[in-house]
Short mmCIF file of C-alpha atoms in Angstrom, two decimals:
data_model
loop_
_atom_site.label_atom_id
_atom_site.label_comp_id
_atom_site.label_asym_id
_atom_site.label_seq_id
_atom_site.Cartn_x
_atom_site.Cartn_y
_atom_site.Cartn_z
CA MET A 1 55.72 143.82 -31.37
CA LEU A 2 55.84 140.70 -29.23
CA GLU A 3 59.24 139.13 -28.75
CA PRO A 4 59.31 135.74 -30.49
CA THR A 5 59.67 132.90 -28.00
CA GLU A 6 59.86 129.13 -28.13
CA ARG A 7 59.26 126.40 -25.58
CA ILE A 8 62.18 124.04 -25.21
CA THR A 9 62.91 120.90 -23.25
CA PHE A 10 66.37 119.55 -22.71
CA ASP A 11 68.48 117.54 -20.31
CA LEU A 12 70.52 119.81 -18.10
CA ASP A 13 73.14 118.03 -16.04
CA GLY A 14 71.07 114.87 -15.90
CA ARG A 15 67.68 116.36 -15.23
CA PRO A 16 64.99 117.31 -17.73
CA VAL A 17 64.08 120.98 -17.83
CA THR A 18 61.46 122.85 -19.77
CA THR A 19 61.29 126.56 -20.28
CA THR A 20 60.11 129.24 -22.68
CA VAL A 21 62.84 131.45 -24.06
CA PRO A 22 63.08 134.40 -26.41
CA THR A 23 64.49 133.05 -29.64
CA ARG A 24 67.35 135.53 -29.51
CA ARG A 25 68.53 134.36 -26.12
CA LEU A 26 71.88 132.60 -26.06
CA LEU A 27 72.47 129.37 -24.22
CA ILE A 28 75.02 131.00 -21.94
CA ASP A 29 72.46 133.46 -20.62
CA LEU A 30 69.76 130.81 -20.22
CA LEU A 31 72.08 128.58 -18.24
CA ARG A 32 73.47 131.34 -16.06
CA ASP A 33 70.39 133.49 -15.49
CA GLU A 34 67.57 130.96 -15.37
CA PHE A 35 69.32 127.86 -14.10
CA GLY A 36 72.01 129.39 -11.95
CA CYS A 37 74.91 127.78 -13.78
CA SER A 38 77.46 130.36 -12.80
CA GLY A 39 80.21 128.00 -13.86
CA VAL A 40 79.34 128.71 -17.47
CA ARG A 41 81.50 131.80 -17.63
CA ALA A 42 81.06 134.81 -19.87
CA GLY A 43 84.59 135.54 -21.01
CA CYS A 44 85.21 136.97 -24.45
CA ASP A 45 81.64 136.70 -25.82
CA ALA A 46 83.24 135.75 -29.13
CA GLY A 47 83.77 132.02 -28.88
CA LEU A 48 87.51 132.37 -28.45
CA CYS A 49 88.32 131.87 -24.77
CA GLY A 50 86.40 128.70 -23.93
CA ALA A 51 85.17 129.95 -20.58
CA CYS A 52 81.61 129.25 -21.67
CA THR A 53 82.34 125.67 -22.71
CA VAL A 54 79.52 123.22 -22.16
CA LEU A 55 79.09 119.70 -23.46
CA VAL A 56 76.33 119.33 -26.03
CA ASP A 57 75.43 115.67 -26.38
CA GLY A 58 78.83 114.91 -24.91
CA VAL A 59 80.95 117.04 -27.22
CA PRO A 60 82.42 120.44 -26.38
CA GLY A 61 80.26 123.37 -27.43
CA THR A 62 80.36 127.13 -27.09
CA ALA A 63 77.45 128.50 -25.10
CA CYS A 64 78.05 132.12 -26.17
CA LEU A 65 77.64 131.15 -29.82
CA MET A 66 74.56 128.96 -29.47
CA LEU A 67 70.97 130.04 -29.38
CA ALA A 68 69.21 128.66 -26.31
CA VAL A 69 66.55 127.12 -28.55
CA GLU A 70 69.28 124.96 -30.09
CA ALA A 71 69.41 123.06 -26.79
CA ASP A 72 65.94 121.66 -27.40
CA GLY A 73 66.02 117.87 -27.30
CA ARG A 74 69.68 117.78 -26.44
CA ARG A 75 71.81 116.88 -23.46
CA ILE A 76 73.66 119.83 -22.00
CA THR A 77 76.37 119.22 -19.42
CA THR A 78 77.88 122.08 -17.45
CA ILE A 79 80.61 121.98 -14.86
CA HIS A 80 77.85 121.70 -12.29
CA GLY A 81 76.88 118.31 -13.64
CA LEU A 82 80.28 116.69 -13.61
CA ALA A 83 80.46 115.57 -10.01
CA GLY A 84 78.58 112.47 -8.91
CA PRO A 85 75.05 112.62 -7.52
CA ASP A 86 76.51 112.31 -4.04
CA GLY A 87 78.82 115.22 -4.72
CA ALA A 88 81.88 113.07 -5.28
CA LEU A 89 84.29 114.91 -7.51
CA HIS A 90 85.06 113.60 -10.96
CA PRO A 91 88.62 112.23 -11.30
CA ILE A 92 89.43 115.20 -13.50
CA GLN A 93 88.33 117.61 -10.79
CA HIS A 94 90.49 115.72 -8.28
CA ALA A 95 93.43 115.87 -10.65
CA PHE A 96 93.04 119.62 -11.16
CA LEU A 97 93.08 120.16 -7.42
CA GLU A 98 96.05 117.88 -6.85
CA GLU A 99 98.09 119.46 -9.62
CA ARG A 100 97.04 122.96 -8.49
CA ALA A 101 95.90 123.51 -12.05
CA LEU A 102 93.89 126.61 -11.27
CA GLN A 103 94.62 130.08 -9.94
CA CYS A 104 91.78 132.50 -10.56
CA GLY A 105 89.54 129.66 -11.71
CA SER A 106 87.90 131.50 -14.58
CA CYS A 107 89.03 129.07 -17.23
CA THR A 108 88.72 126.02 -15.02
CA PRO A 109 85.16 124.96 -15.79
CA GLY A 110 85.90 125.04 -19.50
CA MET A 111 89.21 123.26 -19.08
CA VAL A 112 87.67 120.53 -16.93
CA LEU A 113 84.81 119.93 -19.35
CA LEU A 114 87.17 119.77 -22.31
CA ALA A 115 89.27 117.23 -20.45
CA ALA A 116 86.19 115.24 -19.51
CA ALA A 117 85.02 115.10 -23.10
CA LEU A 118 88.48 114.21 -24.35
CA LEU A 119 88.97 111.36 -21.90
CA ALA A 120 85.47 110.05 -22.51
CA GLU A 121 86.30 109.74 -26.17
CA CYS A 122 89.96 108.88 -25.94
CA PRO A 123 91.05 107.33 -22.63
CA ASP A 124 94.72 107.29 -23.59
CA PRO A 125 95.35 110.44 -25.61
CA ASP A 126 98.82 111.29 -26.83
CA GLU A 127 100.42 114.57 -25.96
CA ALA A 128 99.51 116.26 -29.23
CA THR A 129 95.86 115.34 -28.79
CA ILE A 130 95.78 116.62 -25.21
CA ARG A 131 97.34 119.90 -26.25
CA SER A 132 95.03 120.25 -29.25
CA TRP A 133 91.88 119.71 -27.23
CA MET A 134 92.96 121.84 -24.27
CA SER A 135 93.88 124.71 -26.60
CA ALA A 136 90.12 125.23 -26.95
CA ALA A 137 90.25 127.14 -23.66
CA LEU A 138 92.59 129.95 -22.68
CA CYS A 139 94.21 130.42 -19.28
CA ARG A 140 95.56 133.86 -18.54
CA CYS A 141 97.05 132.86 -15.21
CA GLY A 142 99.73 130.72 -16.81
CA GLY A 143 98.20 127.46 -15.66
CA GLY A 144 99.15 125.68 -18.88
CA GLU A 145 101.61 123.02 -17.75
CA ALA A 146 99.75 122.27 -14.54
CA ILE A 147 96.55 121.85 -16.52
CA LEU A 148 98.24 119.43 -18.90
CA ARG A 149 99.66 117.46 -15.96
CA ALA A 150 96.19 117.29 -14.46
CA VAL A 151 94.75 115.89 -17.67
CA ARG A 152 97.51 113.26 -17.87
CA ARG A 153 97.02 112.32 -14.23
CA ALA A 154 93.25 112.05 -14.67
CA ALA A 155 93.70 109.93 -17.79
CA GLU A 156 95.99 107.57 -15.93
CA ARG A 157 93.61 107.20 -13.02
CA MET A 158 90.57 106.72 -15.17
CA ARG A 159 92.32 104.03 -17.19
CA ALA A 160 93.18 102.33 -13.91
CA GLY A 161 89.53 102.47 -12.95
CA GLN A 162 90.03 104.91 -10.11
CA MET B 1 76.49 147.12 -20.89
CA ASP B 2 78.98 144.32 -21.28
CA GLY B 3 80.50 144.22 -24.69
CA THR B 4 83.61 144.46 -26.71
CA LEU B 5 84.77 147.02 -29.17
CA HIS B 6 85.28 145.60 -32.60
CA THR B 7 87.08 147.26 -35.44
CA THR B 8 85.59 146.71 -38.85
CA GLU B 9 88.26 146.34 -41.45
CA ALA B 10 86.46 148.21 -44.17
CA SER B 11 85.61 151.37 -42.34
CA GLY B 12 88.08 151.33 -39.47
CA THR B 13 85.28 152.41 -37.18
CA LEU B 14 84.73 150.95 -33.76
CA THR B 15 81.46 149.18 -33.12
CA MET B 16 80.06 147.69 -29.98
CA ARG B 17 79.48 143.97 -30.03
CA SER B 18 77.57 142.17 -27.36
CA ARG B 19 75.14 139.34 -27.01
CA ALA B 20 72.90 141.90 -25.35
CA LEU B 21 72.54 143.57 -28.75
CA ILE B 22 71.20 140.54 -30.59
CA PRO B 23 67.92 141.68 -32.14
CA PRO B 24 64.66 139.77 -31.92
CA LEU B 25 64.87 136.73 -34.17
CA ARG B 26 62.15 135.08 -36.16
CA LEU B 27 63.32 131.51 -36.61
CA LEU B 28 62.15 129.43 -39.52
CA ARG B 29 62.83 125.71 -39.69
CA PRO B 30 62.54 124.26 -43.18
CA ARG B 31 61.92 120.55 -43.54
CA THR B 32 63.41 120.34 -47.02
CA THR B 33 65.97 122.24 -49.05
CA GLU B 34 63.15 123.49 -51.28
CA GLU B 35 61.44 125.00 -48.26
CA ALA B 36 64.75 126.53 -47.18
CA VAL B 37 65.21 128.20 -50.56
CA ALA B 38 61.68 129.60 -50.42
CA MET B 39 62.20 130.92 -46.90
CA LEU B 40 65.46 132.57 -47.86
CA ARG B 41 63.62 134.61 -50.48
CA GLU B 42 62.09 136.66 -47.67
CA PRO B 43 63.72 140.09 -47.55
CA GLY B 44 66.54 140.11 -45.04
CA ALA B 45 66.37 136.38 -44.29
CA ILE B 46 69.68 134.74 -43.48
CA ALA B 47 70.67 131.10 -43.36
CA MET B 48 72.20 129.61 -40.24
CA ALA B 49 74.07 126.32 -40.27
CA GLY B 50 76.29 125.85 -37.23
CA GLY B 51 75.66 129.40 -36.16
CA VAL B 52 79.22 130.38 -35.33
CA GLU B 53 79.36 133.19 -37.87
CA VAL B 54 75.70 134.17 -37.76
CA ILE B 55 75.55 134.57 -34.00
CA ALA B 56 78.81 136.47 -33.94
CA ALA B 57 77.43 138.82 -36.59
CA LEU B 58 74.11 139.25 -34.78
CA LYS B 59 76.01 140.56 -31.76
CA SER B 60 76.53 143.78 -33.68
CA GLY B 61 72.82 144.47 -33.29
CA GLY B 62 70.32 145.68 -35.83
CA PRO B 63 66.62 145.24 -36.56
CA GLN B 64 64.69 142.00 -36.13
CA ARG B 65 66.08 139.31 -38.36
CA THR B 66 64.56 136.24 -39.95
CA VAL B 67 66.91 133.30 -39.52
CA VAL B 68 66.41 130.12 -41.52
CA VAL B 69 67.75 127.34 -39.30
CA LEU B 70 69.30 124.74 -41.56
CA ARG B 71 70.35 122.28 -38.85
CA GLY B 72 68.34 119.14 -39.23
CA LEU B 73 67.79 119.38 -42.96
CA PRO B 74 67.87 115.76 -44.09
CA GLY B 75 70.85 114.57 -46.07
CA VAL B 76 72.78 117.84 -46.08
CA ASP B 77 75.40 116.69 -43.60
CA ARG B 78 76.61 113.63 -45.47
CA ILE B 79 80.14 113.06 -46.68
CA GLU B 80 80.12 110.73 -49.67
CA VAL B 81 81.77 109.91 -52.95
CA VAL B 82 79.94 111.24 -55.99
CA GLU B 83 81.62 110.31 -59.26
CA ASP B 84 85.09 111.87 -59.21
CA ALA B 85 84.52 114.00 -56.12
CA VAL B 86 84.11 113.71 -52.39
CA ARG B 87 80.96 115.61 -51.59
CA LEU B 88 80.92 117.38 -48.23
CA GLY B 89 77.38 118.26 -47.25
CA ALA B 90 77.03 121.91 -46.33
CA LEU B 91 75.94 120.97 -42.80
CA ALA B 92 78.89 118.65 -42.20
CA THR B 93 80.82 120.18 -39.34
CA HIS B 94 84.56 120.84 -39.49
CA GLU B 95 85.01 118.02 -36.98
CA ALA B 96 83.05 115.58 -39.13
CA VAL B 97 85.37 116.50 -42.00
CA VAL B 98 88.43 115.92 -39.80
CA ARG B 99 87.24 112.47 -38.75
CA ASP B 100 86.00 111.20 -42.08
CA ALA B 101 87.97 108.15 -43.19
CA LEU B 102 86.68 108.32 -46.75
CA LEU B 103 87.94 111.87 -47.12
CA ARG B 104 91.34 110.97 -45.67
CA GLU B 105 91.78 108.37 -48.33
CA ALA B 106 90.31 110.28 -51.26
CA VAL B 107 91.89 113.71 -50.66
CA PRO B 108 95.05 112.97 -48.69
CA GLY B 109 96.16 115.79 -46.46
CA PHE B 110 92.87 117.64 -46.24
CA ALA B 111 91.24 116.06 -43.21
CA GLU B 112 94.55 116.00 -41.37
CA THR B 113 95.09 119.70 -42.06
CA TRP B 114 91.58 120.64 -41.07
CA GLY B 115 92.21 119.31 -37.58
CA SER B 116 94.36 122.36 -36.92
CA VAL B 117 91.65 124.83 -37.90
CA ALA B 118 90.00 126.69 -35.00
CA ASN B 119 89.56 124.37 -31.99
CA VAL B 120 87.46 121.37 -31.07
CA ARG B 121 84.59 123.49 -29.75
CA ILE B 122 84.26 125.52 -32.92
CA ARG B 123 84.88 122.52 -35.16
CA ASN B 124 82.00 120.68 -33.49
CA GLN B 125 79.63 123.49 -34.38
CA GLY B 126 80.91 125.32 -37.44
CA THR B 127 80.75 124.12 -41.02
CA LEU B 128 83.10 124.43 -43.96
CA ALA B 129 80.34 125.94 -46.05
CA GLY B 130 79.65 128.52 -43.38
CA CYS B 131 83.35 129.35 -43.22
CA LEU B 132 83.39 129.85 -46.99
CA ILE B 133 80.28 132.04 -47.00
CA ALA B 134 81.60 134.16 -44.13
CA ALA B 135 84.71 134.78 -46.24
CA ALA B 136 86.70 136.51 -43.53
CA PRO B 137 90.17 137.32 -44.89
CA HIS B 138 92.00 135.06 -42.46
CA TYR B 139 89.76 132.03 -42.82
CA ASP B 140 91.15 128.77 -44.12
CA ALA B 141 88.33 127.68 -46.40
CA PRO B 142 88.81 130.11 -49.33
CA PRO B 143 92.45 129.32 -50.17
CA ALA B 144 91.91 125.61 -49.47
CA LEU B 145 88.96 125.39 -51.80
CA ALA B 146 90.72 127.54 -54.39
CA ALA B 147 93.76 125.26 -54.45
CA LEU B 148 91.52 122.20 -54.73
CA ASP B 149 89.41 123.86 -57.44
CA ALA B 150 86.41 122.82 -55.40
CA ARG B 151 82.92 123.13 -56.77
CA LEU B 152 79.76 124.09 -54.97
CA ILE B 153 76.45 122.34 -55.33
CA CYS B 154 73.82 125.03 -54.86
CA ARG B 155 70.08 125.19 -54.97
CA VAL B 156 69.16 128.25 -57.00
CA GLY B 157 65.43 128.65 -57.35
CA ASP B 158 64.13 125.34 -58.62
CA GLU B 159 67.45 124.18 -59.97
CA THR B 160 70.45 122.46 -58.48
CA VAL B 161 73.57 123.85 -60.07
CA CYS B 162 77.32 123.28 -59.85
CA LEU B 163 79.30 126.48 -59.36
CA PRO B 164 82.93 127.46 -58.81
CA TRP B 165 84.00 127.65 -55.16
CA HIS B 166 84.16 131.44 -55.21
CA ALA B 167 80.71 132.05 -56.64
CA PRO B 168 78.07 130.65 -54.29
CA ARG B 169 74.49 131.45 -55.15
CA GLY B 170 71.22 130.47 -53.56
CA LEU B 171 71.56 127.80 -50.91
CA VAL B 172 74.86 125.94 -50.74
CA LEU B 173 74.09 122.25 -50.38
CA ALA B 174 77.53 120.73 -50.68
CA LEU B 175 81.16 121.23 -51.57
CA ASP B 176 82.82 118.86 -54.02
CA LEU B 177 86.51 118.17 -53.57
CA PRO B 178 88.20 116.32 -56.44
CA ARG B 179 89.15 112.78 -55.55
CA GLY B 180 92.75 111.76 -55.85
CA THR B 181 94.02 115.26 -55.13
CA ARG B 182 96.74 115.71 -52.56
CA PHE B 183 96.44 118.71 -50.32
CA ALA B 184 98.76 120.71 -48.10
CA HIS B 185 98.16 123.92 -46.17
CA ASP B 186 100.19 126.34 -44.11
CA ARG B 187 98.40 128.64 -41.68
CA SER B 188 101.42 129.47 -39.53
CA LEU B 189 101.40 133.14 -40.58
CA ARG B 190 97.71 133.60 -40.09
CA PRO B 191 96.02 136.12 -40.11
CA TRP B 192 98.40 137.80 -42.51
CA LEU B 193 98.93 134.88 -44.83
CA LEU B 194 97.58 131.41 -45.47
CA VAL B 195 98.82 129.26 -48.34
CA SER B 196 97.25 126.12 -49.77
CA ALA B 197 98.56 123.71 -52.36
CA ALA B 198 96.89 120.84 -54.17
CA ALA B 199 98.31 118.38 -56.67
CA ARG B 200 96.83 115.73 -58.89
CA LEU B 201 99.01 112.81 -59.87
CA ASP B 202 98.68 110.62 -62.90
CA ALA B 203 101.07 107.76 -63.62
CA GLY B 204 103.60 109.15 -61.21
CA ARG B 205 103.62 112.66 -62.69
CA VAL B 206 102.06 115.78 -61.21
CA ARG B 207 99.63 116.85 -63.90
CA TRP B 208 98.05 119.63 -61.97
CA LEU B 209 99.46 121.75 -59.18
CA ARG B 210 97.57 124.70 -57.82
CA LEU B 211 98.65 127.23 -55.28
CA ALA B 212 96.40 129.72 -53.53
CA ALA B 213 96.87 132.30 -50.81
CA ALA B 214 94.67 134.37 -48.55
CA GLY B 215 95.12 137.07 -45.96
CA PRO B 216 93.98 140.65 -45.74
CA PHE B 217 93.62 140.72 -49.50
CA ARG B 218 91.50 138.99 -52.08
CA VAL B 219 92.22 135.31 -52.54
CA GLY B 220 94.34 135.03 -55.64
CA ALA B 221 92.93 132.73 -58.29
CA ALA B 222 94.79 129.49 -57.89
CA GLU B 223 97.30 128.91 -60.61
CA ASP B 224 98.05 125.58 -62.17
CA VAL B 225 101.82 125.67 -62.18
CA ALA B 226 102.61 122.12 -63.25
CA GLY B 227 102.73 122.99 -66.94
CA ALA B 228 101.48 121.03 -69.93
CA GLU B 229 103.94 118.16 -69.53
CA GLY B 230 103.49 117.76 -65.80
CA LEU B 231 106.32 117.09 -63.41
CA ASP B 232 107.57 113.97 -61.73
CA GLY B 233 108.21 113.95 -58.00
CA PRO B 234 111.98 114.64 -58.08
CA ALA B 235 111.53 117.41 -60.67
CA LEU B 236 108.80 118.93 -58.58
CA ALA B 237 111.00 118.94 -55.52
CA ARG B 238 113.87 120.51 -57.50
CA HIS B 239 111.66 123.21 -58.95
CA ALA B 240 109.60 123.88 -55.82
CA LYS B 241 111.27 127.20 -54.99
CA HIS B 242 111.15 128.48 -58.53
CA LEU B 243 107.52 127.52 -58.96
CA ALA B 244 106.62 129.04 -55.64
CA ARG B 245 108.41 132.31 -56.37
CA ALA B 246 106.89 132.67 -59.81
CA TRP B 247 103.44 132.10 -58.36
CA ALA B 248 103.97 134.44 -55.40
CA ASN B 249 104.82 137.27 -57.78
CA THR B 250 101.33 137.00 -59.21
CA LEU B 251 99.61 137.64 -55.89
CA PRO B 252 97.25 140.59 -56.11
CA GLU B 253 97.67 143.83 -54.27
CA PRO B 254 95.24 144.28 -51.38
CA ASP B 255 91.93 145.93 -52.07
CA HIS B 256 92.50 148.17 -49.09
CA LEU B 257 95.14 148.60 -46.44
CA VAL B 258 94.52 146.85 -43.16
CA PRO B 259 96.14 148.78 -40.33
CA ALA B 260 99.49 147.29 -39.35
CA SER B 261 99.32 144.58 -42.01
CA PRO B 262 102.55 143.61 -43.76
CA GLY B 263 103.11 145.04 -47.22
CA PRO B 264 103.25 143.32 -50.58
CA VAL B 265 107.00 142.72 -50.57
CA TRP B 266 106.83 140.71 -47.34
CA ARG B 267 103.69 138.95 -48.49
CA ARG B 268 105.20 137.76 -51.76
CA HIS B 269 108.37 136.60 -50.08
CA ALA B 270 106.54 134.80 -47.28
CA ALA B 271 104.09 133.24 -49.73
CA ALA B 272 106.97 131.94 -51.83
CA VAL B 273 108.64 130.42 -48.79
CA LEU B 274 105.49 128.71 -47.54
CA ALA B 275 104.46 127.59 -51.01
CA ALA B 276 107.87 126.04 -51.68
CA ARG B 277 107.57 124.00 -48.50
CA LEU B 278 104.11 122.84 -49.43
CA VAL B 279 105.17 121.87 -52.94
CA ALA B 280 108.12 119.93 -51.56
CA ARG B 281 105.78 118.19 -49.14
CA LEU B 282 103.44 117.20 -51.95
CA ALA B 283 106.38 116.00 -54.02
CA ASP B 284 107.53 113.80 -51.15
CA ALA B 285 104.09 112.36 -50.70
#
């Protein structure tokens, strides 16, 4: 029996891509295996840890719980698409580095994307909102407070237009 | 093979779960709810809304499945007032529910509470209807909908019917929450216990107060504990503990023992404590 497939076209990190995928393929595997997005991490495979966080039309999504075909017609942003076209780091990436908000780095792509989505929607989030959003990714290295400081620092800079 | 071992509650057996085990999928995309109902008549066909539950379940493997993809069905994601209810379309995500201003006004406490369910990633994708259908013991939807005495709007064959929250049939199109009902919820002891409370006020008296609980046991049918005369706010606050304890003593025994789960004595005591707090909160509101 032939494996069912579908042809999809979507925006990946600012560029249009078209591919044919088995309908059972998950977005995480499409992004990692076909497009080399190693920053979309396979953590728990259950939607709990947030390591596979991507932005779907600008809002945080879970690549290990999405069929790849669901990306059709949508805008998918991975950690690889956050920096500027000239490679300039996003203010959130700068803030994470400055606050040393990463150790092993496994959670970092997810954390950074969550912060990016949060600050795009809410440039001046209160503490409860920051904690609520950032709880969508888990850090096993104990990076919690540093990560929160990084988000606050990035928010401040972005509000100041830096 | 990458994967995780997953204990099923019913059998206690260990099963492998992995995205590598997802079987071939035949995806069907209905353009109308009528088409969706017809497609779901195929043997083995399953409906997929946000996909959180369906994809997680598919990771346990199995034969090729037919999946009816509901995303994109017109009009099924709306949140609107319909007579004396707020109607949440079955495809409205948890996050849409959290952000809906109409819902905040019409069912105070519900949208605010729902912001603490899961996390922003899951809330952007999952739906309340999907959460209800999945009916995992530690999920928030069953006790919340029980306390609110929510109704389901379902497409069954050629008919659209209104059913109790616990009896979905056919294709769930929407959930109706009664307008003017105040809601409170405590999930702090999850997964062992969740408690929901809902109250309807009329001329300053609580005419209707329902409590419901969930955990590794069947959701107890929500009890209306306000009594025929109703209660005013101060009386409700004074009687909160008594009401909560009397209700907690009616909680059912579990259908089966979940390994390491607390026993009925703890559950009744904890339920009474949480319920009393919720009742007091509703009385204050």
